[in-house]
Amino acid sequence: MKAILLKDFGDASQLIIGEHPAPVAEAGKLVIKVAATSVNRPDIIQRQGNYPPPKGDSEILGLEVAGVVESVGDGVTRFKVGDRVFALVGGGGYAEYALAYAEHTMPIPDALTFQQAACICETYITAYLNAIVLGQPQSHDTVLLHGGGGGVNTAAIQLIKSLYPQVTIIVTASTGKVERVAGLGAHHVIDYKTQSFADEVKAITNGKGVNVILDHLGGSYLANNMKSLAVAGRLVVIGIMGGPKSELNLALMMVKRQQIIGSVLRSRPVAEKAQIIADFEKTVMPLFADETIAPLISDVFPLEQAADAHRAMEQGSHFGKIVLDVHG
Ligand SMILES: NC(=O)c1ccc[n+]([C@@H]2O[C@H](COP(=O)([O-])OP(=O)(O)OC[C@H]3O[C@@H](n4cnc5c(N)ncnc54)[C@H](OP(=O)(O)O)[C@@H]3O)[C@@H](O)[C@H]2O)c1
């Protein structure tokens, strides 16, 4: 099959189209003929050599696929050849065929195209798991999301608005994305290029701080995140785009009874991911099926141009998701 191969770890020019053996359906798994996949920020980190796939998963980049079931392995009863499905995969998305656990696969609602379905697993499940299940917002709480124009955070805004309409959403965004983030329903948008988010959060919350923060900047934002967190607030860290290390005042954290929670989706055990996906399918997928929400597609590239798709993400002008069209 055709697949995007990584010549060596490094910049986007390392991604080339080539030939790779197609996967074979194993027990409990199915092979999907990929119509579309999407680019996620962790793909860039993997390309750079800092995010290897879990043991046993494909070395090919790509964390989610949408397409048609090509073949099923022993014990797979929920899906049959020809079904329209989408799946979270530990790797292997940037290819014509991908192998997925049946329990990490969901049927595509009629309302969604393959390209839209290819934008759900990595970003919406991450947003759901971290901003909602781990962040535990209560009604009338205030939540702070960083980088509201990205894949995970456009998803987080939509999910919080739909599932917790009484929660106040504060979002940081770069100057050119402020208006579009407000258009998604964020109540307050802070331009992180020109404003101090800690000062703005203090003013917006009358000094109380926010109850939940979803953060992917890590080290560079830790001090201001802790300053912005209310008493008994929860900081959920899902990325380290601003570096992995920083100093923390434990005395203040203790007195304010705050929690810092670290979380990744990809390396969780198969059964744990299956449980998260089952919960997500029950709670969130009806919102896609009845068109309450829809994935935001910023750009579409053919699979062959995966390197350009990575450059586009690194340049950062996208709003929502970047899709790779495979067998569209
Ligand atoms: N732990 C997990 O399980 C998991 C799973 C998936 C993703 N992630 C992480 O989640 C993060 C987002 O991934 P993604 O796929 O959504 O990537 P993405 O679409 O590229 O989004 C990244 C966002 O970061 C924002 N950003 C950059 N510098 C910022 C700053 N100083 N302050 C505030 N925002 C800033 C950008 O906003 P502007 O464009 O406005 O500058 C952009 O919207 C990545 O760190 C990724 O590794 C974690």
Coordinates of C-alpha atoms and ligand atoms in Angstrom, one line a residue:
M1 CA 0.0 0.0 0.0
K2 CA 0.9 3.7 -0.2
A3 CA 2.0 5.2 3.0
I4 CA 3.9 8.2 4.4
L5 CA 7.3 7.0 5.5
L6 CA 9.7 8.8 7.8
K7 CA 13.2 8.8 6.3
D8 CA 14.7 9.9 9.6
F9 CA 13.7 12.0 12.6
G10 CA 13.7 15.7 11.8
D11 CA 11.8 18.4 9.9
A12 CA 8.8 17.9 7.5
S13 CA 11.0 17.1 4.6
Q14 CA 11.6 13.7 6.2
L15 CA 8.1 12.7 5.3
I16 CA 7.9 10.9 1.9
I17 CA 5.3 8.9 0.1
G18 CA 6.4 5.2 -0.3
E19 CA 5.3 1.6 -0.3
H20 CA 4.7 -0.3 3.0
P21 CA 3.1 -3.8 3.6
A22 CA -0.6 -3.5 4.2
P23 CA -1.8 -4.6 7.7
V24 CA -3.7 -7.9 8.2
A25 CA -6.7 -8.1 10.4
E26 CA -5.8 -9.8 13.7
A27 CA -8.1 -11.2 16.4
G28 CA -10.1 -8.4 17.9
K29 CA -9.0 -5.9 15.2
L30 CA -10.1 -4.8 11.8
V31 CA -8.5 -3.3 8.7
I32 CA -9.9 0.0 7.6
K33 CA -9.5 1.3 4.0
V34 CA -8.6 4.8 4.9
A35 CA -10.7 7.6 3.2
A36 CA -9.2 10.3 5.4
T37 CA -6.9 10.9 8.4
S38 CA -5.9 14.1 10.1
V39 CA -2.8 15.8 11.4
N40 CA -2.4 16.2 15.1
R41 CA 0.3 18.1 16.9
P42 CA 1.7 14.8 18.5
D43 CA 2.5 13.7 14.9
I44 CA 5.0 16.5 14.7
I45 CA 6.5 15.5 18.0
Q46 CA 6.8 11.9 16.7
R47 CA 8.3 13.0 13.5
Q48 CA 11.0 14.9 15.5
G49 CA 11.8 11.7 17.4
N50 CA 10.2 12.5 20.7
Y51 CA 6.9 10.6 20.8
P52 CA 7.3 6.9 19.8
P53 CA 4.2 4.7 19.2
P54 CA 3.2 2.3 22.0
K55 CA 4.7 -1.1 21.7
G56 CA 3.0 -3.2 19.0
D57 CA 1.5 -0.2 17.2
S58 CA 2.5 0.9 13.7
E59 CA 5.6 3.1 13.3
I60 CA 3.7 5.0 10.5
L61 CA 2.4 8.4 11.7
G62 CA -1.3 9.1 12.2
L63 CA -3.5 8.7 15.3
E64 CA -6.9 8.5 13.7
V65 CA -8.6 7.3 10.6
A66 CA -12.0 7.3 8.9
G67 CA -13.0 4.9 6.1
V68 CA -14.6 1.6 5.2
V69 CA -14.1 -1.8 6.9
E70 CA -11.9 -3.8 4.5
S71 CA -11.6 -7.0 6.7
V72 CA -12.3 -8.1 10.2
G73 CA -10.2 -10.4 12.5
D74 CA -11.5 -13.3 14.7
G75 CA -14.0 -12.3 17.4
V76 CA -15.0 -9.0 15.8
T77 CA -18.8 -9.0 15.8
R78 CA -19.8 -5.3 15.9
F79 CA -18.5 -4.4 12.4
K80 CA -18.6 -6.0 9.0
V81 CA -16.9 -5.5 5.7
G82 CA -18.2 -2.3 4.0
D83 CA -19.2 -0.4 7.2
R84 CA -18.4 3.3 7.5
V85 CA -16.2 3.6 10.6
F86 CA -13.7 5.8 12.3
A87 CA -11.1 4.8 14.9
L88 CA -8.4 6.0 17.3
V89 CA -5.2 4.2 16.4
G90 CA -1.8 4.1 18.2
G91 CA -0.2 4.8 14.8
G92 CA -0.6 3.9 11.1
G93 CA -3.1 6.6 10.0
Y94 CA -1.0 8.1 7.2
A95 CA -1.6 5.1 4.9
E96 CA -4.1 3.5 2.5
Y97 CA -5.0 0.8 5.1
A98 CA -4.9 1.0 8.9
L99 CA -5.3 -1.6 11.6
A100 CA -7.6 -0.7 14.5
Y101 CA -8.9 -2.4 17.6
A102 CA -12.6 -3.1 17.2
E103 CA -13.2 -1.6 20.6
H104 CA -11.4 1.6 19.5
T105 CA -13.6 1.9 16.4
M106 CA -17.0 3.6 16.1
P107 CA -19.6 3.8 13.3
I108 CA -19.7 7.1 11.4
P109 CA -23.1 8.9 11.9
D110 CA -24.9 9.6 8.7
A111 CA -24.5 13.4 9.3
L112 CA -20.7 13.2 9.0
T113 CA -18.4 12.9 6.0
F114 CA -15.2 10.8 6.1
Q115 CA -13.1 13.9 6.4
Q116 CA -15.1 15.2 9.4
A117 CA -15.1 11.8 11.1
A118 CA -11.3 11.7 10.7
C119 CA -11.1 14.8 12.9
I120 CA -12.9 13.4 16.0
C121 CA -10.9 10.7 17.8
E122 CA -7.6 12.4 18.8
T123 CA -8.9 15.9 19.5
Y124 CA -12.5 15.5 20.8
I125 CA -11.6 12.4 23.0
T126 CA -8.6 14.3 24.4
A127 CA -10.8 17.4 25.0
Y128 CA -13.6 15.2 26.6
L129 CA -11.2 13.1 28.7
N130 CA -9.2 16.0 30.0
A131 CA -11.4 19.1 30.2
I132 CA -14.5 17.2 31.3
V133 CA -13.8 13.8 32.8
L134 CA -10.6 14.9 34.6
G135 CA -11.3 18.6 34.9
Q136 CA -14.8 17.9 36.3
P137 CA -16.3 21.3 35.7
Q138 CA -19.4 22.0 37.8
S139 CA -22.2 24.2 36.5
H140 CA -21.4 27.9 37.1
D141 CA -17.7 27.1 37.1
T142 CA -15.2 28.9 35.0
V143 CA -12.8 27.0 32.6
L144 CA -9.6 28.4 31.0
L145 CA -8.5 26.8 27.7
H146 CA -5.2 27.8 26.0
G147 CA -4.8 28.1 22.2
G148 CA -8.5 28.2 21.3
G149 CA -7.9 27.9 17.5
G150 CA -6.2 24.5 17.6
G151 CA -7.7 21.1 17.1
V152 CA -8.0 20.1 20.8
N153 CA -9.3 23.4 22.0
T154 CA -11.8 24.2 19.2
A155 CA -13.2 20.7 20.3
A156 CA -13.0 21.6 24.0
I157 CA -15.0 24.9 23.5
Q158 CA -17.7 23.0 21.5
L159 CA -18.0 20.2 24.1
I160 CA -18.1 22.4 27.2
K161 CA -20.7 24.7 25.5
S162 CA -22.9 21.7 24.6
L163 CA -22.5 19.6 27.8
Y164 CA -22.2 22.4 30.4
P165 CA -24.0 25.5 29.0
Q166 CA -23.7 27.3 32.4
V167 CA -19.9 27.1 32.5
T168 CA -18.0 30.3 31.7
I169 CA -15.3 29.7 29.1
I170 CA -12.2 31.8 28.9
V171 CA -9.8 31.1 26.1
T172 CA -6.4 32.4 25.1
A173 CA -5.6 32.8 21.3
S174 CA -3.2 34.6 19.1
T175 CA -4.2 37.9 17.7
G176 CA -5.5 36.7 14.3
K177 CA -7.7 34.1 15.9
V178 CA -9.4 36.0 18.7
E179 CA -12.6 36.8 16.7
R180 CA -13.1 33.3 15.4
V181 CA -12.6 31.8 18.9
A182 CA -15.2 34.2 20.2
G183 CA -17.5 33.1 17.3
L184 CA -17.3 29.5 18.6
G185 CA -18.9 30.6 21.8
A186 CA -16.0 31.4 24.2
H187 CA -17.3 34.0 26.7
H188 CA -13.9 35.8 27.0
V189 CA -11.0 35.6 24.6
I190 CA -7.5 36.8 25.8
D191 CA -5.0 37.7 23.1
Y192 CA -1.9 35.9 24.5
K193 CA 0.4 37.8 22.2
T194 CA -0.5 41.2 23.6
Q195 CA -2.1 40.5 27.0
S196 CA -1.1 38.8 30.2
F197 CA -3.6 36.0 30.6
A198 CA -3.0 35.9 34.4
D199 CA -3.9 39.5 34.7
E200 CA -7.0 39.1 32.5
V201 CA -8.2 36.1 34.3
K202 CA -7.9 37.9 37.6
A203 CA -9.9 40.8 36.3
I204 CA -12.6 38.6 34.6
T205 CA -13.1 36.4 37.7
N206 CA -12.8 39.3 40.3
G207 CA -9.7 37.7 41.7
K208 CA -11.2 34.3 42.3
G209 CA -9.5 32.5 39.5
V210 CA -10.8 29.7 37.3
N211 CA -11.9 26.2 38.5
V212 CA -10.4 24.2 35.6
I213 CA -7.5 24.8 33.2
L214 CA -6.7 22.7 30.2
D215 CA -3.0 23.4 29.4
H216 CA -0.6 22.2 26.7
L217 CA 2.1 24.7 27.2
G218 CA 3.5 23.1 30.3
G219 CA 6.6 24.7 31.8
S220 CA 6.4 28.2 30.3
Y221 CA 2.8 28.6 31.6
L222 CA 3.0 26.8 35.0
A223 CA 3.5 29.9 37.2
N224 CA 0.7 31.9 35.5
N225 CA -1.6 28.9 35.4
M226 CA -1.2 28.4 39.1
K227 CA -1.8 32.1 39.7
S228 CA -5.0 31.8 37.6
L229 CA -6.3 28.7 39.4
A230 CA -9.0 29.2 42.0
V231 CA -9.0 27.5 45.4
A232 CA -9.5 23.7 44.9
G233 CA -9.0 24.3 41.1
R234 CA -7.7 21.6 38.7
L235 CA -4.9 22.2 36.2
V236 CA -4.9 19.4 33.6
V237 CA -1.6 19.3 31.6
I238 CA -1.8 17.5 28.3
G239 CA 1.2 19.0 26.4
I240 CA 4.6 20.6 26.9
M241 CA 4.8 23.0 23.9
G242 CA 6.4 25.5 26.3
G243 CA 8.9 23.0 27.8
P244 CA 8.7 20.2 30.3
K245 CA 10.1 21.9 33.4
S246 CA 9.3 24.8 35.7
E247 CA 9.4 25.8 39.4
L248 CA 6.3 25.2 41.5
N249 CA 5.4 26.9 44.9
L250 CA 4.1 23.8 46.7
A251 CA 3.1 25.8 49.8
L252 CA 0.7 27.9 47.8
M253 CA -0.6 24.9 46.0
M254 CA -1.2 23.1 49.3
V255 CA -2.9 26.1 51.0
K256 CA -5.1 26.7 47.9
R257 CA -5.9 22.9 47.8
Q258 CA -5.1 22.8 44.0
Q259 CA -4.5 19.8 41.9
I260 CA -2.2 19.3 38.9
I261 CA -3.2 16.3 36.7
G262 CA -0.9 15.0 33.9
S263 CA -2.6 13.0 31.2
V264 CA -1.9 11.3 27.8
L265 CA -4.3 9.3 25.7
R266 CA -2.0 7.3 23.4
S267 CA 0.0 5.3 25.9
R268 CA -2.9 4.2 28.1
P269 CA -3.7 0.4 28.1
V270 CA -5.9 -0.9 25.3
A271 CA -8.8 -1.7 27.7
E272 CA -8.6 1.7 29.4
K273 CA -8.8 3.5 26.0
A274 CA -11.8 1.2 25.1
Q275 CA -13.6 2.3 28.2
I276 CA -12.9 6.0 27.5
I277 CA -14.1 5.6 23.9
A278 CA -17.3 3.7 25.0
D279 CA -18.1 6.6 27.4
F280 CA -17.3 9.2 24.7
E281 CA -19.5 7.3 22.2
K282 CA -22.4 7.4 24.6
T283 CA -22.0 11.0 25.8
V284 CA -20.6 12.9 22.9
M285 CA -21.4 11.1 19.6
P286 CA -25.1 12.0 19.8
L287 CA -24.0 15.7 19.5
F288 CA -22.4 14.9 16.1
A289 CA -25.3 12.7 15.0
D290 CA -27.9 15.4 15.6
E291 CA -25.5 18.1 14.2
T292 CA -25.3 20.1 17.4
I293 CA -21.6 20.2 16.7
A294 CA -19.3 19.4 13.8
P295 CA -15.6 19.2 13.4
L296 CA -13.9 22.4 12.1
I297 CA -11.8 21.6 9.0
S298 CA -9.2 24.2 8.3
D299 CA -7.3 22.7 5.3
V300 CA -7.3 19.5 3.3
F301 CA -4.1 18.0 1.7
P302 CA -3.8 14.8 -0.4
L303 CA -1.9 12.1 1.5
E304 CA 1.1 12.6 -0.8
Q305 CA 1.5 16.2 0.6
A306 CA 1.7 15.2 4.3
A307 CA 5.0 17.2 4.5
D308 CA 3.1 20.4 3.5
A309 CA 0.3 19.6 5.9
H310 CA 3.0 19.4 8.7
R311 CA 4.5 22.7 7.6
A312 CA 1.0 24.3 7.7
M313 CA 0.5 23.1 11.3
E314 CA 4.0 24.3 12.3
Q315 CA 3.3 27.7 10.8
G316 CA 0.2 27.8 12.9
S317 CA -2.3 29.6 10.7
H318 CA -4.8 26.8 10.8
F319 CA -8.1 27.1 12.7
G320 CA -9.4 23.6 13.8
K321 CA -8.1 20.6 12.0
I322 CA -5.8 19.7 9.0
V323 CA -7.1 16.7 7.0
L324 CA -5.1 14.3 4.8
D325 CA -7.3 12.9 2.0
V326 CA -6.4 9.3 1.3
H327 CA -9.1 7.4 -0.7
G328 CA -11.5 10.3 -0.7
Ligands
LIG1 N1 -2.1 14.4 26.2 C1 -2.8 13.9 25.2 O1 -3.4 12.9 25.2 C2 -2.8 14.8 24.0 C3 -3.5 14.4 22.8 C4 -3.6 15.2 21.7 C5 -2.9 16.4 21.7 N2 -2.2 16.7 22.8 C6 -1.5 18.0 22.9 O2 -2.4 19.1 22.8 C7 -1.8 20.2 22.2 C8 -2.7 20.7 21.0 O3 -2.7 19.7 20.0 P1 -3.4 20.0 18.6 O4 -3.4 18.8 17.8 O5 -4.7 20.7 19.0 O6 -2.4 21.1 18.0 P2 -2.7 22.5 17.2 O7 -4.0 22.3 16.4 O8 -1.5 22.9 16.5 O9 -3.0 23.5 18.3 C9 -2.0 24.1 19.1 C10 -2.5 25.4 19.6 O10 -1.5 25.9 20.5 C11 -1.6 27.3 20.6 N3 -0.5 28.0 21.1 C12 0.8 28.0 20.7 N4 1.5 28.8 21.6 C13 0.7 29.2 22.5 C14 0.8 30.1 23.6 N5 2.0 30.6 24.0 N6 -0.3 30.3 24.4 C15 -1.5 29.8 24.1 N7 -1.7 29.0 23.0 C16 -0.6 28.7 22.3 C17 -1.9 27.7 19.1 O11 -2.6 28.8 19.1 P3 -2.4 30.0 18.0 O12 -2.5 29.3 16.7 O13 -3.6 30.9 18.3 O14 -1.1 30.5 18.3 C18 -2.7 26.5 18.6 O15 -4.1 26.8 18.6 C19 -0.4 19.8 21.8 O16 0.5 20.2 22.7 C20 -0.5 18.2 21.7 O17 0.7 17.6 21.9 C21 -2.1 16.0 23.9

